[in-house]
Short mmCIF file of C-alpha atoms in Angstrom, two decimals:
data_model
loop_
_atom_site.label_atom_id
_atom_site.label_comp_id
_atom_site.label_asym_id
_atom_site.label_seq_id
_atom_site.Cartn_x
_atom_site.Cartn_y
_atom_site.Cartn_z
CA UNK V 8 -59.31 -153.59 172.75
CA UNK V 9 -55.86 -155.86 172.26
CA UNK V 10 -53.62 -155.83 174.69
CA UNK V 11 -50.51 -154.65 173.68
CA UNK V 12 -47.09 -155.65 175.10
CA UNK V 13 -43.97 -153.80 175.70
CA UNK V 14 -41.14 -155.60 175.00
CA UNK V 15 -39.13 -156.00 177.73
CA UNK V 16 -35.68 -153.97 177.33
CA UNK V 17 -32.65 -156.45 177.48
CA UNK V 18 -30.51 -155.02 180.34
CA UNK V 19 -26.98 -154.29 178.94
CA UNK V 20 -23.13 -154.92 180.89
CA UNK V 21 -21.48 -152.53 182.41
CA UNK V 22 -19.02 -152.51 179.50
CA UNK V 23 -21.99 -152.13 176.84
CA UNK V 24 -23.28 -148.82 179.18
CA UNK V 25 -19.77 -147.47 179.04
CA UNK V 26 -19.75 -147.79 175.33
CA UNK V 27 -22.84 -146.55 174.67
CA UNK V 28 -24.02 -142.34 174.30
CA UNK V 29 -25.26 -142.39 177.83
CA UNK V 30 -22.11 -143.86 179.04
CA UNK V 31 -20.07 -141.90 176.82
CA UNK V 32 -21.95 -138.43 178.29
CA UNK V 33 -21.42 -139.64 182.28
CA UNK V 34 -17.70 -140.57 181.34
CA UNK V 35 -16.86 -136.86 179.85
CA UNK V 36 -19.17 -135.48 183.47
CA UNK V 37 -17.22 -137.59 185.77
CA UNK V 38 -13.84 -136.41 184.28
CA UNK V 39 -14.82 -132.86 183.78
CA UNK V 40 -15.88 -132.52 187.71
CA UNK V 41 -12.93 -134.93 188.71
CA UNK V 42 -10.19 -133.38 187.24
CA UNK V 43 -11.06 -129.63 188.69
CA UNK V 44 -11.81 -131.32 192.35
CA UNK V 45 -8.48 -133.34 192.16
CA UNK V 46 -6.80 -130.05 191.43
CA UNK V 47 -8.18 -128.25 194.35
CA UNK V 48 -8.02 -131.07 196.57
CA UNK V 49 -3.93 -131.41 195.74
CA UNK V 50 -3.09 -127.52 195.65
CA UNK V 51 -5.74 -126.39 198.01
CA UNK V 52 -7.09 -127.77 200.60
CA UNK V 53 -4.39 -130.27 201.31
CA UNK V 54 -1.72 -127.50 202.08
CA UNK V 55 -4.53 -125.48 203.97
CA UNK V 56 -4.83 -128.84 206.04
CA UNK V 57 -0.92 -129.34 206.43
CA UNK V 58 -0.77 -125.54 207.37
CA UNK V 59 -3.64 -126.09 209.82
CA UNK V 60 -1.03 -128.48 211.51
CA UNK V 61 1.67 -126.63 211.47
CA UNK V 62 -0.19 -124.06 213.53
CA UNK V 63 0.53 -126.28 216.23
CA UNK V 64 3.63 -126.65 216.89
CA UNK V 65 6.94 -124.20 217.32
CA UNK V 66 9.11 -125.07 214.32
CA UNK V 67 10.80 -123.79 211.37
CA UNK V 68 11.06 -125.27 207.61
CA UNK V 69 14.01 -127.26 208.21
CA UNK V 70 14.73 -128.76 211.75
CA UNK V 71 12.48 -130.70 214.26
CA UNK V 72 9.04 -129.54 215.59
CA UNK V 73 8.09 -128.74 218.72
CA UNK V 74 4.19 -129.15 219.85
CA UNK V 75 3.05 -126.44 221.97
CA UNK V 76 -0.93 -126.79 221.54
CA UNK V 77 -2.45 -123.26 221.25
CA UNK V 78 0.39 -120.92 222.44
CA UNK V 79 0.79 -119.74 219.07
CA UNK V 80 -2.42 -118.47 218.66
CA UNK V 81 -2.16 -116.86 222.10
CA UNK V 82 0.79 -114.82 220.72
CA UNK V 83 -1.12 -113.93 217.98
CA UNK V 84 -3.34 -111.75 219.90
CA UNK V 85 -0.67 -110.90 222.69
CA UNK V 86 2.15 -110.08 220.68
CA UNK V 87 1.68 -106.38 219.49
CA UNK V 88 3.10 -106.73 216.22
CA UNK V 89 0.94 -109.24 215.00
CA UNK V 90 -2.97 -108.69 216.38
CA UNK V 91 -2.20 -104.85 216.10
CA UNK V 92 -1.20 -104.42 212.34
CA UNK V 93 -5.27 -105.77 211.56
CA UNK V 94 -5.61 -101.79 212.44
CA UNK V 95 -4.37 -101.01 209.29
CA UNK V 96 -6.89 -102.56 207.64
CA UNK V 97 -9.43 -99.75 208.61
CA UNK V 98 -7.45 -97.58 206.07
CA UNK V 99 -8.05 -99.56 203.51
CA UNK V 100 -11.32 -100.18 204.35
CA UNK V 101 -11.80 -96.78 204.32
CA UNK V 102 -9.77 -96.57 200.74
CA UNK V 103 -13.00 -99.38 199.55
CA UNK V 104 -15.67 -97.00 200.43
CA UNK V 105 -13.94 -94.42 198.20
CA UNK V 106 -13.22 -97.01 195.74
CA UNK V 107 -16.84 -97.94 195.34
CA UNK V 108 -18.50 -95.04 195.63
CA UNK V 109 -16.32 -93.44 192.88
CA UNK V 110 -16.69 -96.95 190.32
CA UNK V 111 -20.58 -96.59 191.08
CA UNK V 112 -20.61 -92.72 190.32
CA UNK V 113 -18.82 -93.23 186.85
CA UNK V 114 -20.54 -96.27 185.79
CA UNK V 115 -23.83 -94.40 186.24
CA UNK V 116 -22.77 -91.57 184.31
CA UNK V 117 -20.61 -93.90 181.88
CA UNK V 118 -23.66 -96.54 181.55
CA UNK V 119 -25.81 -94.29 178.97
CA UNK V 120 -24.32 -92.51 175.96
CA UNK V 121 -21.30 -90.37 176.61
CA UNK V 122 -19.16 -88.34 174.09
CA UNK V 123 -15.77 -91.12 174.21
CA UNK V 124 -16.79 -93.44 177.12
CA UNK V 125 -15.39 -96.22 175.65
CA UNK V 126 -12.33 -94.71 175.54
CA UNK V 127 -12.51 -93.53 179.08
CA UNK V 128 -13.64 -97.01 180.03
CA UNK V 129 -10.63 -98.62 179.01
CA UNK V 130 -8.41 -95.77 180.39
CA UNK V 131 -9.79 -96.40 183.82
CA UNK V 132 -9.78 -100.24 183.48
CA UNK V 133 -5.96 -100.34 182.38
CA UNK V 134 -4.27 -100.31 186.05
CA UNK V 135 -6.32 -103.46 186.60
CA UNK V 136 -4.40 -105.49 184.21
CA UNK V 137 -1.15 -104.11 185.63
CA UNK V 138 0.86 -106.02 187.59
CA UNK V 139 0.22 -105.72 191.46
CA UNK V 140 4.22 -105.51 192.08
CA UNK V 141 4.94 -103.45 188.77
CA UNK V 142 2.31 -100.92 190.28
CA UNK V 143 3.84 -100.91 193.61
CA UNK V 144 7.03 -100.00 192.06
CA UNK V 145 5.46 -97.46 189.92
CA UNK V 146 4.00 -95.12 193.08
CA UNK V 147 7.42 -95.88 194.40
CA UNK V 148 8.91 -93.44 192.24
CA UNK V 149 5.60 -91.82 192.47
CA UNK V 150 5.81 -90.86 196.13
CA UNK V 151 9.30 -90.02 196.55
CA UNK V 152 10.66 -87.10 197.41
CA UNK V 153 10.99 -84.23 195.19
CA UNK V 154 9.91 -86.66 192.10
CA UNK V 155 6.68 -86.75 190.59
CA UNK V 156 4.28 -85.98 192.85
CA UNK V 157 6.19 -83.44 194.57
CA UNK V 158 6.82 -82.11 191.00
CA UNK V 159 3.13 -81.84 190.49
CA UNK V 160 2.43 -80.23 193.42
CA UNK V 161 4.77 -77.57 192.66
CA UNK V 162 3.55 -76.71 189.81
CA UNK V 163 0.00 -76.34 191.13
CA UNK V 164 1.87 -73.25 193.49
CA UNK V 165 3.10 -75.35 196.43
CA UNK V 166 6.63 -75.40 198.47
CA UNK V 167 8.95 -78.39 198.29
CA UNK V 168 9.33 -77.70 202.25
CA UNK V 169 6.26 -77.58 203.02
CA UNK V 170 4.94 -81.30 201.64
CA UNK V 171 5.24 -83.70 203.64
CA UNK V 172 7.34 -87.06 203.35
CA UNK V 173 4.53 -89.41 201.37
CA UNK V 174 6.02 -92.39 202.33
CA UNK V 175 7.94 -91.48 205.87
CA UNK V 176 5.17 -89.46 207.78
CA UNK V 177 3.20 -91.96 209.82
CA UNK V 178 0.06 -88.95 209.67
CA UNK V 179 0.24 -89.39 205.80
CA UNK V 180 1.90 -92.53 204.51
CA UNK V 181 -1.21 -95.25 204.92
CA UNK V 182 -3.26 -93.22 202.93
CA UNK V 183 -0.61 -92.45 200.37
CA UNK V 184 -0.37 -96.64 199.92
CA UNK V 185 -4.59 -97.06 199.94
CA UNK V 186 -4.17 -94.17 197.33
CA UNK V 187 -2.06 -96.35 195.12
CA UNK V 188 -5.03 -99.44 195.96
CA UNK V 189 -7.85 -97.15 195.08
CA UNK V 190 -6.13 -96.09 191.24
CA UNK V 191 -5.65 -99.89 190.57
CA UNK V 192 -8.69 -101.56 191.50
CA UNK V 193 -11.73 -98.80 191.41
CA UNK V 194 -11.57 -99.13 187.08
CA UNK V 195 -12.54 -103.12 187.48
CA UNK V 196 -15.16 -102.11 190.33
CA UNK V 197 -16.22 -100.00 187.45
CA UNK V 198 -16.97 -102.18 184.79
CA UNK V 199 -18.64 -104.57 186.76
CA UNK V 200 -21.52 -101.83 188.11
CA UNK V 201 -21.81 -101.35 184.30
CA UNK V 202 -22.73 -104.34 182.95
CA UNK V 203 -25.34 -104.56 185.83
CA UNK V 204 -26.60 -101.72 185.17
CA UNK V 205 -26.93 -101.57 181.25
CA UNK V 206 -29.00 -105.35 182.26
CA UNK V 207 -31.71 -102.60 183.31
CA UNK V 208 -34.96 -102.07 181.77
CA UNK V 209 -35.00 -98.81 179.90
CA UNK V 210 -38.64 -98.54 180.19
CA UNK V 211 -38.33 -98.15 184.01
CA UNK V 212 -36.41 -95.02 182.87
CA UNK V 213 -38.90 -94.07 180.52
CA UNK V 214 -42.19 -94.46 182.96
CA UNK V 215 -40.03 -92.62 186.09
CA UNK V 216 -39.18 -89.86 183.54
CA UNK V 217 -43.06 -89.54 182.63
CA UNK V 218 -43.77 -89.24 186.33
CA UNK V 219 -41.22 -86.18 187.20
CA UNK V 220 -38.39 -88.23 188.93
CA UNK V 221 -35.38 -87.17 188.93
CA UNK V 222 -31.73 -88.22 188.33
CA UNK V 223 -31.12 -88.89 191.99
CA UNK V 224 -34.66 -90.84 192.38
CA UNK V 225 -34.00 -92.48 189.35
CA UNK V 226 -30.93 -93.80 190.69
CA UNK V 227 -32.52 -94.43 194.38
CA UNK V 228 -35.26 -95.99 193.27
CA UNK V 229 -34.27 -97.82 189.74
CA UNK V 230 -30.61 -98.37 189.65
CA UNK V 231 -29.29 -99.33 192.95
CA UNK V 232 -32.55 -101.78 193.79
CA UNK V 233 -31.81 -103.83 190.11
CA UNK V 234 -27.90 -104.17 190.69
CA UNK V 235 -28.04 -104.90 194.51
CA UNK V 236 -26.19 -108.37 193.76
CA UNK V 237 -23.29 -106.82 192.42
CA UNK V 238 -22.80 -104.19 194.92
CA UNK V 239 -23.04 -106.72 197.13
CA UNK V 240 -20.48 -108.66 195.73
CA UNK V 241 -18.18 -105.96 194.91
CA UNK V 242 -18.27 -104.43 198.59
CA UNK V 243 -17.72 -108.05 199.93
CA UNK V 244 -14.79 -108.62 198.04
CA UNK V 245 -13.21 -104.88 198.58
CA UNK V 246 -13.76 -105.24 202.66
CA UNK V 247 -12.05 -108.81 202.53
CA UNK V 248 -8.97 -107.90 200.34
CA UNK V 249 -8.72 -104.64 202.70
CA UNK V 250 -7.97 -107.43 205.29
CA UNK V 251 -5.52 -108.75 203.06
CA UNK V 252 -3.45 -106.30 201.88
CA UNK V 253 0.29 -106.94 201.27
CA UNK V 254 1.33 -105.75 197.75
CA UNK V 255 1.65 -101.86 198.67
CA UNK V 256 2.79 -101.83 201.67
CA UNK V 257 5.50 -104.47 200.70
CA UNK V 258 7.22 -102.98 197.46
CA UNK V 259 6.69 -99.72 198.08
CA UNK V 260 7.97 -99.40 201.76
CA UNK V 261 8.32 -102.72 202.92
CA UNK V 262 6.35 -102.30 206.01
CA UNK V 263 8.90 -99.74 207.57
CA UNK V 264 7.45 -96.45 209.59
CA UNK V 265 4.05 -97.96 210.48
CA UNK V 266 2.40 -98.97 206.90
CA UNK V 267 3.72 -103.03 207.91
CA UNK V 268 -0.13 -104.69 207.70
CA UNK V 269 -1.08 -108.40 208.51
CA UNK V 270 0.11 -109.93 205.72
CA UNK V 271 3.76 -107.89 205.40
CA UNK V 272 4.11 -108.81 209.35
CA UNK V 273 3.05 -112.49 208.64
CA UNK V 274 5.75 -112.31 206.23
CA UNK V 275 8.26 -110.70 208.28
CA UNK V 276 7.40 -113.42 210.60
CA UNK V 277 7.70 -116.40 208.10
CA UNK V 278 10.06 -116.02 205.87
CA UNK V 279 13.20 -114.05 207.70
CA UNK V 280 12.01 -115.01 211.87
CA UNK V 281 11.15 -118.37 210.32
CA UNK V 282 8.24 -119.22 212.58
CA UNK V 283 6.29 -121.15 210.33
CA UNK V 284 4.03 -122.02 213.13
CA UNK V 285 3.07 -118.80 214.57
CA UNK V 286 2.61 -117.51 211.08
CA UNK V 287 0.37 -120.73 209.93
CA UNK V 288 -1.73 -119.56 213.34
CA UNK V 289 -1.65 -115.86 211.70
CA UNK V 290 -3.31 -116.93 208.64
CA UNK V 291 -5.85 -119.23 210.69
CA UNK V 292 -7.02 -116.52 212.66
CA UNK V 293 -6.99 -113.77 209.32
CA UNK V 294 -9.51 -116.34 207.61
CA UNK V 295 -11.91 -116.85 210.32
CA UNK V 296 -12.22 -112.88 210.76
CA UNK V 297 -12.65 -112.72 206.81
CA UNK V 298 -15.39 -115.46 207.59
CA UNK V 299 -16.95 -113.22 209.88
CA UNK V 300 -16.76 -110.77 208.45
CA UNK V 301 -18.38 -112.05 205.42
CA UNK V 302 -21.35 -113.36 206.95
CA UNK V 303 -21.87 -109.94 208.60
CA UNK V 304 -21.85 -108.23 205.36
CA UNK V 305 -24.14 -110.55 203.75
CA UNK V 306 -26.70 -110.12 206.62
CA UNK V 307 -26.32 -106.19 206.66
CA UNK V 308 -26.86 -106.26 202.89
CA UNK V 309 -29.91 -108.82 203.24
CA UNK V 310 -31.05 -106.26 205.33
CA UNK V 311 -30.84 -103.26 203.57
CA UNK V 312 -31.65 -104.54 200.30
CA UNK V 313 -34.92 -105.83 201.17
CA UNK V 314 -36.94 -105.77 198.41
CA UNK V 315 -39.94 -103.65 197.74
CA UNK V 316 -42.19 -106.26 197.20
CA UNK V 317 -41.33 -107.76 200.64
CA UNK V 318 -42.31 -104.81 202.21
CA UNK V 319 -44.95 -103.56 200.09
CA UNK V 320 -46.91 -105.98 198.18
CA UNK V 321 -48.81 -103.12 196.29
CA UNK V 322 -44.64 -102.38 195.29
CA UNK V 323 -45.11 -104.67 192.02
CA UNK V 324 -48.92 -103.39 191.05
CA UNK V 325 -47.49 -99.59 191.50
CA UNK V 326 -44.55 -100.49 189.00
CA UNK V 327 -47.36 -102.07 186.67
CA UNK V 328 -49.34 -99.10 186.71
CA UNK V 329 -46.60 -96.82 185.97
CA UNK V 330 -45.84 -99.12 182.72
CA UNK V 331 -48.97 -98.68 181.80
CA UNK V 332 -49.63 -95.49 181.88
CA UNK V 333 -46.51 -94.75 179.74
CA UNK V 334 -47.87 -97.29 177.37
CA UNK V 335 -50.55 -95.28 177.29
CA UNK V 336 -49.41 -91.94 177.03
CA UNK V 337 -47.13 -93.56 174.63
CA UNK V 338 -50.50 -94.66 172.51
CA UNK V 339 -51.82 -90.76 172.97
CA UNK V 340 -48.99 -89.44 171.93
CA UNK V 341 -48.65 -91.50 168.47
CA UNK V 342 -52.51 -91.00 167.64
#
């Protein structure tokens, strides 16, 4: 047999490489991931670092700066206006619950064919794409007395006397602003449990039909295992922004009569106190407890989503089975 020899390849100059396709391709990478990273390098993470610092010291925006170490975040948890308005987060916590478990309902239902569901769909998705301000001016009106609500109410038999001040009564207010959070945002909620569950196999349907399940089982067993990830997800991000809330409580009563949460107070405290510091040690505390917070949810969620197969390894051979048998019956049926 010959031997046969490769010709060796001529090595090239870094200015040939750059020319050439290859070097063309890693050009267009390198500017496509350096452009984005330069971007949230300049209007990211460099004012989180500069706000970091300012944490440290007692100072305002204009004037000279003080450094006092970690006093401010010692205020943060002594001073009662601060620490304390994180309690109003559990309302809106509570208002996420609601949120979700209403999106989830609907998108079941909406998911298979319903008489004018697109329709609905887009009527329940349309407060999304409002404006967060606009909205907060809308429940405004909403809530005040003897307007719309009232009007409403009064219709359905009750006394103007008798309702209570929606925005003024510190029993009722709070929920009257997660109200307004669980109108805009349950719609977009919505459409994402959709799409993850119209990604389900409609044979699973089919085969748990054939065996006598139920609705309820169907969705047990079926719905909620294949769109885990996105329920995840969603309840993740509603628990966070809970944590977060500001655009309520800020238009529509400016934080007055007990509705002032974390954000309106680290406002308050930034903008007309001017205590840049204190409020830069606000913001460092709120994102380490939405860190925590975070990583508890993801290991509750690990946790309760374990899959079947995990526990079970017969899980996957049952599922098979089932499939096959309404194959089969399938195959009976058509002979």
């Amino acid at each position: 047999m010959a031997n046969t020899k490769v010709a060796a390849r001529p090595k090239r100059s870094f200015g040939e490489w750059l020319r050439s396709r290859d070097g063309q391709k890693a050009l267009v990478m390198m500017a496509f991931l350096i452009l984005p990273l330069a971007l949230l390098f300049i209007f990211t993470y460099l004012p989180f670092a500069e706000m970091f610092g300012f944490s440290f010291y007692n100072m305002k925006y204009i004037g000279a700066r003080k450094f006092v170490g970690l006093k401010n975040y010692a205020k943060v948890f002594s001073r009662k206006d601060c620490f304390s308005a994180l309690k109003l987060s559990l309302y809106y916590m509570l208002g996420s619950v609601v949120q979700l478990a209403i999106a989830l309902y609907l998108a079941t239902i909406l998911s298979f064919k319903v008489k004018g569901g697109d329709i609905f769909k887009g009527f329940m998705f349309f407060p999304f794409l409002i404006n967060g301000i606009a909205i907060g001016f809308i429940f405004k009106f909403f809530y005040t007395r003897g307007f719309v609500f009232d009007t409403v109410l009064q219709w359905c038999g009750f006394r103007l006397d008798n309702l209570p001040y929606w925005l003024k009564d510190q029993r009722i207010n709070n929920f009257s602003l997660v109200g307004t959070s669980v109108w805009r945002y349950f719609g977009q909620n919505m459409v994402l449990f959709i799409g993850a569950i119209m990604s389900v196999d409609a044979e699973l349907y089919e085969a748990a039909t054939l065996d006598g399940a139920n609705k309820w089982q169907q969705f047990k067993y079926i719905i909620l295992p294949s769109i885990k990830t996105i329920v995840t997800l969603n309840v993740i991000l509603s628990i966070t922004g809970s944590l977060s809330a500001f655009e309520p409580p800020y238009v529509i009563t400016d934080g007055a009569n007990g509705t002032g949460t974390y954000f309106v107070v680290m406002h308050q405290i930034a903008h007309v106190q001017q205590k840049v510091g204190l409020a830069s040690a606000m913001a460092i505390v709120l994102l380490i407890i939405i860190f925590i917070v975070t990583l508890l949810q993801k290991g509750f969620f690990k946790f309760v989503f374990r899959s079947a197969e995990d526990e079970d390894p017969r899980a996957g051979a049952k599922r098979e089975k089932q499939l096959a048998r309404m194959s089969a019956r399938k195959g009976g049926a058509g002979a």
